[in-house]
PDB file of C-alpha atoms in Angstrom:
ATOM      1  CA  LEU A   1     -42.011   9.027  38.973  1.00 87.00           C
ATOM      2  CA  PHE A   2     -40.781   7.300  42.126  1.00 90.00           C
ATOM      3  CA  THR A   3     -39.062   4.503  40.150  1.00 91.00           C
ATOM      4  CA  LEU A   4     -37.503   6.966  37.746  1.00 90.00           C
ATOM      5  CA  THR A   5     -36.285   9.237  40.548  1.00 91.00           C
ATOM      6  CA  ASP A   6     -34.846   6.208  42.329  1.00 90.00           C
ATOM      7  CA  LYS A   7     -32.959   5.194  39.184  1.00 90.00           C
ATOM      8  CA  LYS A   8     -31.737   8.678  38.207  1.00 90.00           C
ATOM      9  CA  VAL A   9     -31.019  10.124  41.662  1.00 92.00           C
ATOM     10  CA  TRP A  10     -31.132   7.941  44.793  1.00 91.00           C
ATOM     11  CA  THR A  11     -29.602   4.683  43.556  1.00 92.00           C
ATOM     12  CA  LYS A  12     -27.191   6.516  41.271  1.00 90.00           C
ATOM     13  CA  SER A  13     -25.855   8.602  44.174  1.00 90.00           C
ATOM     14  CA  VAL A  14     -25.004   5.423  46.079  1.00 88.00           C
ATOM     15  CA  GLU A  15     -23.654   3.350  43.187  1.00 91.00           C
ATOM     16  CA  ASP A  16     -21.787   6.088  41.281  1.00 92.00           C
ATOM     17  CA  THR A  17     -18.726   6.210  43.538  1.00 92.00           C
ATOM     18  CA  THR A  18     -16.623   7.991  40.921  1.00 94.00           C
ATOM     19  CA  GLY A  19     -19.266  10.703  40.503  1.00 94.00           C
ATOM     20  CA  LEU A  20     -19.522  11.074  44.286  1.00 95.00           C
ATOM     21  CA  LYS A  21     -15.736  11.378  44.619  1.00 95.00           C
ATOM     22  CA  ASN A  22     -15.611  13.975  41.852  1.00 95.00           C
ATOM     23  CA  TYR A  23     -18.489  15.921  43.427  1.00 96.00           C
ATOM     24  CA  PHE A  24     -16.689  15.817  46.786  1.00 96.00           C
ATOM     25  CA  SER A  25     -13.363  16.980  45.340  1.00 95.00           C
ATOM     26  CA  GLN A  26     -15.105  19.943  43.667  1.00 96.00           C
ATOM     27  CA  ASN A  27     -16.990  20.878  46.868  1.00 96.00           C
ATOM     28  CA  SER A  28     -14.676  19.715  49.671  1.00 94.00           C
ATOM     29  CA  ASP A  29     -14.473  23.214  51.191  1.00 94.00           C
ATOM     30  CA  LYS A  30     -18.103  22.839  52.331  1.00 95.00           C
ATOM     31  CA  TYR A  31     -17.280  19.855  54.545  1.00 96.00           C
ATOM     32  CA  THR A  32     -15.129  20.896  57.489  1.00 95.00           C
ATOM     33  CA  PHE A  33     -14.596  20.248  61.161  1.00 93.00           C
ATOM     34  CA  GLU A  34     -14.262  22.933  63.791  1.00 93.00           C
ATOM     35  CA  ASN A  35     -11.486  22.594  66.378  1.00 93.00           C
ATOM     36  CA  ARG A  36     -11.837  19.233  68.115  1.00 93.00           C
ATOM     37  CA  PHE A  37     -10.422  17.249  70.980  1.00 93.00           C
ATOM     38  CA  ASP A  38      -9.778  13.530  70.787  1.00 94.00           C
ATOM     39  CA  ALA A  39     -10.685  12.611  74.352  1.00 93.00           C
ATOM     40  CA  THR A  40     -12.164  10.112  76.773  1.00 94.00           C
ATOM     41  CA  ILE A  41     -14.845  11.304  79.188  1.00 93.00           C
ATOM     42  CA  LEU A  42     -15.290   9.487  82.494  1.00 93.00           C
ATOM     43  CA  ARG A  43     -18.250  10.397  84.718  1.00 92.00           C
ATOM     44  CA  CYS A  44     -17.542   9.716  88.395  1.00 93.00           C
ATOM     45  CA  ASN A  45     -19.958   9.705  91.316  1.00 92.00           C
ATOM     46  CA  SER A  46     -17.707  11.690  93.689  1.00 91.00           C
ATOM     47  CA  LYS A  47     -14.709  14.005  93.863  1.00 91.00           C
ATOM     48  CA  ALA A  48     -12.669  11.293  95.610  1.00 92.00           C
ATOM     49  CA  VAL A  49     -13.258   8.848  92.745  1.00 93.00           C
ATOM     50  CA  ALA A  50     -12.509  11.558  90.148  1.00 93.00           C
ATOM     51  CA  ASP A  51      -9.234  12.447  91.870  1.00 93.00           C
ATOM     52  CA  ALA A  52      -8.270   8.750  92.024  1.00 94.00           C
ATOM     53  CA  VAL A  53      -9.092   8.326  88.326  1.00 94.00           C
ATOM     54  CA  LYS A  54      -7.011  11.365  87.378  1.00 93.00           C
ATOM     55  CA  LYS A  55      -4.076  10.068  89.440  1.00 94.00           C
ATOM     56  CA  ASP A  56      -4.339   6.625  87.805  1.00 94.00           C
ATOM     57  CA  LEU A  57      -4.487   8.172  84.321  1.00 93.00           C
ATOM     58  CA  GLU A  58      -1.400  10.248  85.089  1.00 92.00           C
ATOM     59  CA  SER A  59       0.319   6.986  86.086  1.00 93.00           C
ATOM     60  CA  ASN A  60      -0.585   5.507  82.671  1.00 92.00           C
ATOM     61  CA  ILE A  61      -2.981   2.915  84.079  1.00 93.00           C
ATOM     62  CA  THR A  62      -5.419   1.723  81.416  1.00 93.00           C
ATOM     63  CA  ILE A  63      -9.055   2.751  81.486  1.00 94.00           C
ATOM     64  CA  ASP A  64     -10.147  -0.893  81.772  1.00 94.00           C
ATOM     65  CA  SER A  65      -7.968  -1.348  84.866  1.00 95.00           C
ATOM     66  CA  ILE A  66      -9.276   1.902  86.347  1.00 95.00           C
ATOM     67  CA  LEU A  67     -12.873   0.771  85.800  1.00 95.00           C
ATOM     68  CA  LYS A  68     -12.263  -2.653  87.359  1.00 95.00           C
ATOM     69  CA  LYS A  69     -10.498  -1.152  90.363  1.00 93.00           C
ATOM     70  CA  ASN A  70     -13.007   1.632  91.043  1.00 93.00           C
ATOM     71  CA  ASN A  71     -16.210  -0.202  90.182  1.00 94.00           C
ATOM     72  CA  LYS A  72     -15.331  -3.340  92.159  1.00 92.00           C
ATOM     73  CA  LEU A  73     -17.146  -2.242  95.311  1.00 88.00           C
ATOM     74  CA  ASN A  74     -19.645   0.113  93.681  1.00 93.00           C
ATOM     75  CA  PRO A  75     -20.458  -0.362  89.995  1.00 92.00           C
ATOM     76  CA  LEU A  76     -21.774   3.203  89.886  1.00 92.00           C
ATOM     77  CA  ASN A  77     -18.445   4.840  90.807  1.00 93.00           C
ATOM     78  CA  ILE A  78     -17.574   5.389  87.135  1.00 94.00           C
ATOM     79  CA  ALA A  79     -20.081   5.304  84.277  1.00 93.00           C
ATOM     80  CA  THR A  80     -19.146   3.732  80.955  1.00 92.00           C
ATOM     81  CA  PRO A  81     -16.483   5.986  79.430  1.00 94.00           C
ATOM     82  CA  VAL A  82     -17.208   7.849  76.208  1.00 93.00           C
ATOM     83  CA  SER A  83     -14.323   8.216  73.763  1.00 94.00           C
ATOM     84  CA  GLY A  84     -14.263  10.142  70.525  1.00 94.00           C
ATOM     85  CA  LYS A  85     -13.532  13.359  68.752  1.00 94.00           C
ATOM     86  CA  PHE A  86     -15.566  16.214  70.178  1.00 94.00           C
ATOM     87  CA  GLU A  87     -16.390  19.636  68.762  1.00 92.00           C
ATOM     88  CA  LYS A  88     -17.764  22.491  70.807  1.00 91.00           C
ATOM     89  CA  GLY A  89     -21.497  21.887  71.111  1.00 90.00           C
ATOM     90  CA  ASP A  90     -21.309  18.088  70.894  1.00 90.00           C
ATOM     91  CA  ASN A  91     -22.155  17.725  74.585  1.00 87.00           C
ATOM     92  CA  THR A  92     -21.885  19.503  77.934  1.00 86.00           C
ATOM     93  CA  TYR A  93     -18.517  17.933  78.690  1.00 86.00           C
ATOM     94  CA  ALA A  94     -17.000  18.929  75.352  1.00 86.00           C
ATOM     95  CA  ASN A  95     -18.205  22.475  75.999  1.00 88.00           C
ATOM     96  CA  MET A  96     -16.481  22.458  79.408  1.00 86.00           C
ATOM     97  CA  LEU A  97     -13.287  21.325  77.727  1.00 84.00           C
ATOM     98  CA  PHE A  98     -13.425  24.137  75.162  1.00 87.00           C
ATOM     99  CA  GLU A  99     -14.245  26.735  77.825  1.00 87.00           C
ATOM    100  CA  THR A 100     -10.853  26.125  79.459  1.00 86.00           C
ATOM    101  CA  GLY A 101      -9.190  27.578  76.365  1.00 82.00           C
ATOM    102  CA  LYS A 102      -6.352  25.102  76.853  1.00 79.00           C
ATOM    103  CA  THR A 103      -5.296  22.826  74.017  1.00 78.00           C
ATOM    104  CA  ASP A 104      -2.346  21.134  75.719  1.00 80.00           C
ATOM    105  CA  THR A 105      -3.937  19.828  78.919  1.00 77.00           C
ATOM    106  CA  LYS A 106      -3.916  16.044  79.369  1.00 87.00           C
ATOM    107  CA  TYR A 107      -6.310  15.482  82.306  1.00 82.00           C
ATOM    108  CA  LEU A 108      -9.080  17.744  83.560  1.00 79.00           C
ATOM    109  CA  VAL A 109     -11.542  17.317  86.419  1.00 85.00           C
ATOM    110  CA  PHE A 110     -14.869  19.176  86.386  1.00 83.00           C
ATOM    111  CA  GLU A 111     -17.941  19.196  88.564  1.00 82.00           C
ATOM    112  CA  ASP A 112     -20.659  17.315  86.650  1.00 76.00           C
ATOM    113  CA  MET A 113     -23.483  19.736  85.866  1.00 71.00           C
ATOM    114  CA  LYS A 114     -25.741  16.858  84.789  1.00 71.00           C
ATOM    115  CA  SER A 115     -25.293  14.921  88.007  1.00 72.00           C
ATOM    116  CA  PRO A 116     -25.210  16.931  91.261  1.00 73.00           C
ATOM    117  CA  GLY A 117     -22.359  15.716  93.471  1.00 76.00           C
ATOM    118  CA  GLY A 118     -20.757  13.975  90.507  1.00 88.00           C
ATOM    119  CA  TYR A 119     -17.544  14.811  88.718  1.00 91.00           C
ATOM    120  CA  VAL A 120     -16.119  14.341  85.262  1.00 91.00           C
ATOM    121  CA  VAL A 121     -12.551  13.439  84.341  1.00 92.00           C
ATOM    122  CA  ILE A 122     -11.575  14.195  80.770  1.00 92.00           C
ATOM    123  CA  GLN A 123      -8.478  12.567  79.365  1.00 92.00           C
ATOM    124  CA  VAL A 124      -7.343  14.560  76.340  1.00 92.00           C
ATOM    125  CA  HIS A 125      -5.493  12.436  73.817  1.00 92.00           C
ATOM    126  CA  LYS A 126      -4.861  15.316  71.440  1.00 92.00           C
ATOM    127  CA  PHE A 127      -6.155  18.630  70.157  1.00 91.00           C
ATOM    128  CA  ILE A 128      -7.152  18.570  66.474  1.00 92.00           C
ATOM    129  CA  PRO A 129      -7.268  21.955  64.724  1.00 93.00           C
ATOM    130  CA  ALA A 130     -10.118  22.813  62.358  1.00 94.00           C
ATOM    131  CA  GLY A 131      -9.801  21.266  58.916  1.00 94.00           C
ATOM    132  CA  LYS A 132     -11.465  19.542  56.016  1.00 95.00           C
ATOM    133  CA  LYS A 133     -13.345  16.287  56.393  1.00 94.00           C
ATOM    134  CA  THR A 134     -12.460  13.248  54.350  1.00 94.00           C
ATOM    135  CA  LEU A 135     -15.023  11.680  52.038  1.00 95.00           C
ATOM    136  CA  ASN A 136     -15.755   8.955  54.601  1.00 94.00           C
ATOM    137  CA  GLU A 137     -16.126  11.436  57.475  1.00 92.00           C
ATOM    138  CA  ALA A 138     -18.747  13.443  55.567  1.00 94.00           C
ATOM    139  CA  ARG A 139     -20.371  10.657  53.541  1.00 93.00           C
ATOM    140  CA  GLY A 140     -23.959  11.357  54.717  1.00 93.00           C
ATOM    141  CA  PRO A 141     -24.079  15.096  53.938  1.00 95.00           C
ATOM    142  CA  ILE A 142     -22.075  14.612  50.733  1.00 95.00           C
ATOM    143  CA  THR A 143     -24.418  11.899  49.478  1.00 95.00           C
ATOM    144  CA  SER A 144     -27.427  14.104  50.237  1.00 95.00           C
ATOM    145  CA  ASP A 145     -25.885  17.074  48.432  1.00 96.00           C
ATOM    146  CA  TYR A 146     -24.904  14.837  45.509  1.00 96.00           C
ATOM    147  CA  GLN A 147     -28.503  13.596  45.259  1.00 96.00           C
ATOM    148  CA  ASN A 148     -29.720  17.210  45.119  1.00 96.00           C
ATOM    149  CA  TYR A 149     -27.140  17.918  42.417  1.00 96.00           C
ATOM    150  CA  LEU A 150     -28.194  14.862  40.369  1.00 95.00           C
ATOM    151  CA  GLU A 151     -31.867  15.785  40.687  1.00 95.00           C
ATOM    152  CA  LYS A 152     -31.207  19.369  39.582  1.00 96.00           C
ATOM    153  CA  GLU A 153     -29.181  18.157  36.582  1.00 95.00           C
ATOM    154  CA  TRP A 154     -31.896  15.657  35.645  1.00 95.00           C
ATOM    155  CA  ILE A 155     -34.645  18.296  35.815  1.00 94.00           C
ATOM    156  CA  GLU A 156     -32.578  20.702  33.694  1.00 95.00           C
ATOM    157  CA  THR A 157     -32.096  17.944  31.098  1.00 94.00           C
ATOM    158  CA  LEU A 158     -35.828  17.232  31.062  1.00 93.00           C
ATOM    159  CA  MET A 159     -36.651  20.923  30.700  1.00 93.00           C
ATOM    160  CA  LYS A 160     -34.308  21.221  27.693  1.00 94.00           C
ATOM    161  CA  LYS A 161     -35.727  18.100  26.091  1.00 94.00           C
ATOM    162  CA  TYR A 162     -39.356  18.942  26.844  1.00 93.00           C
ATOM    163  CA  PRO A 163     -39.757  22.728  26.901  1.00 90.00           C
ATOM    164  CA  ILE A 164     -42.915  24.131  28.437  1.00 89.00           C
ATOM    165  CA  VAL A 165     -45.276  25.484  25.798  1.00 89.00           C
ATOM    166  CA  VAL A 166     -48.324  27.498  26.838  1.00 89.00           C
ATOM    167  CA  ASN A 167     -51.346  27.613  24.559  1.00 91.00           C
ATOM    168  CA  GLN A 168     -52.030  31.323  24.976  1.00 91.00           C
ATOM    169  CA  THR A 169     -55.631  31.161  23.680  1.00 91.00           C
ATOM    170  CA  SER A 170     -56.586  28.430  26.144  1.00 90.00           C
ATOM    171  CA  TYR A 171     -54.819  30.253  28.957  1.00 89.00           C
ATOM    172  CA  ASP A 172     -56.669  33.509  28.215  1.00 88.00           C
ATOM    173  CA  ILE A 173     -60.034  31.701  28.197  1.00 89.00           C
ATOM    174  CA  PHE A 174     -59.208  29.992  31.486  1.00 87.00           C
ATOM    175  CA  LYS A 175     -58.037  33.236  33.063  1.00 86.00           C
ATOM    176  CA  THR A 176     -61.214  35.054  31.958  1.00 87.00           C
ATOM    177  CA  ARG A 177     -63.450  32.345  33.448  1.00 85.00           C
ATOM    178  CA  MET A 178     -61.541  32.353  36.755  1.00 83.00           C
ATOM    179  CA  THR A 179     -61.907  36.100  37.273  1.00 78.00           C
ATOM    180  CA  ARG A 180     -65.723  36.068  36.924  1.00 70.00           C
TER     181      ARG A 180
END
């Protein structure tokens, strides 16, 4: 059963790229993003460092230069920056960004709730409105759903080919013995 399921469902879902693409195109409305921000999050160990980082960002100084400058004397001044596309709920900092309600702000400074006395500078590259995911962006969930689809289709085919037949006499005898 394992080998057959692997052949008919698991391996097929990975190797059948055309089938996966067709499945995605028929179900693409299920795979969406909420509003997102493309941003870089910099955790700083003090308000002074956060203000200096914000000023440097506003002056178009690169993040690498900002890190070198600020972490020269104390390597803990700025933690390793995190860049990416963030939806509400992804992390505490993304939530703070969404709570502002602003979609056009470039640089924000917040008190760091995770690190007392610390601050966070968020550099917003752009606001991305809610929309559909591409096949590559949703490959994991799509592959899983496609596997479920293939398995369901396979079981339906088996049920048509091998219908369930109940021997009523045997069933009645069994049922009578079980109720005693």
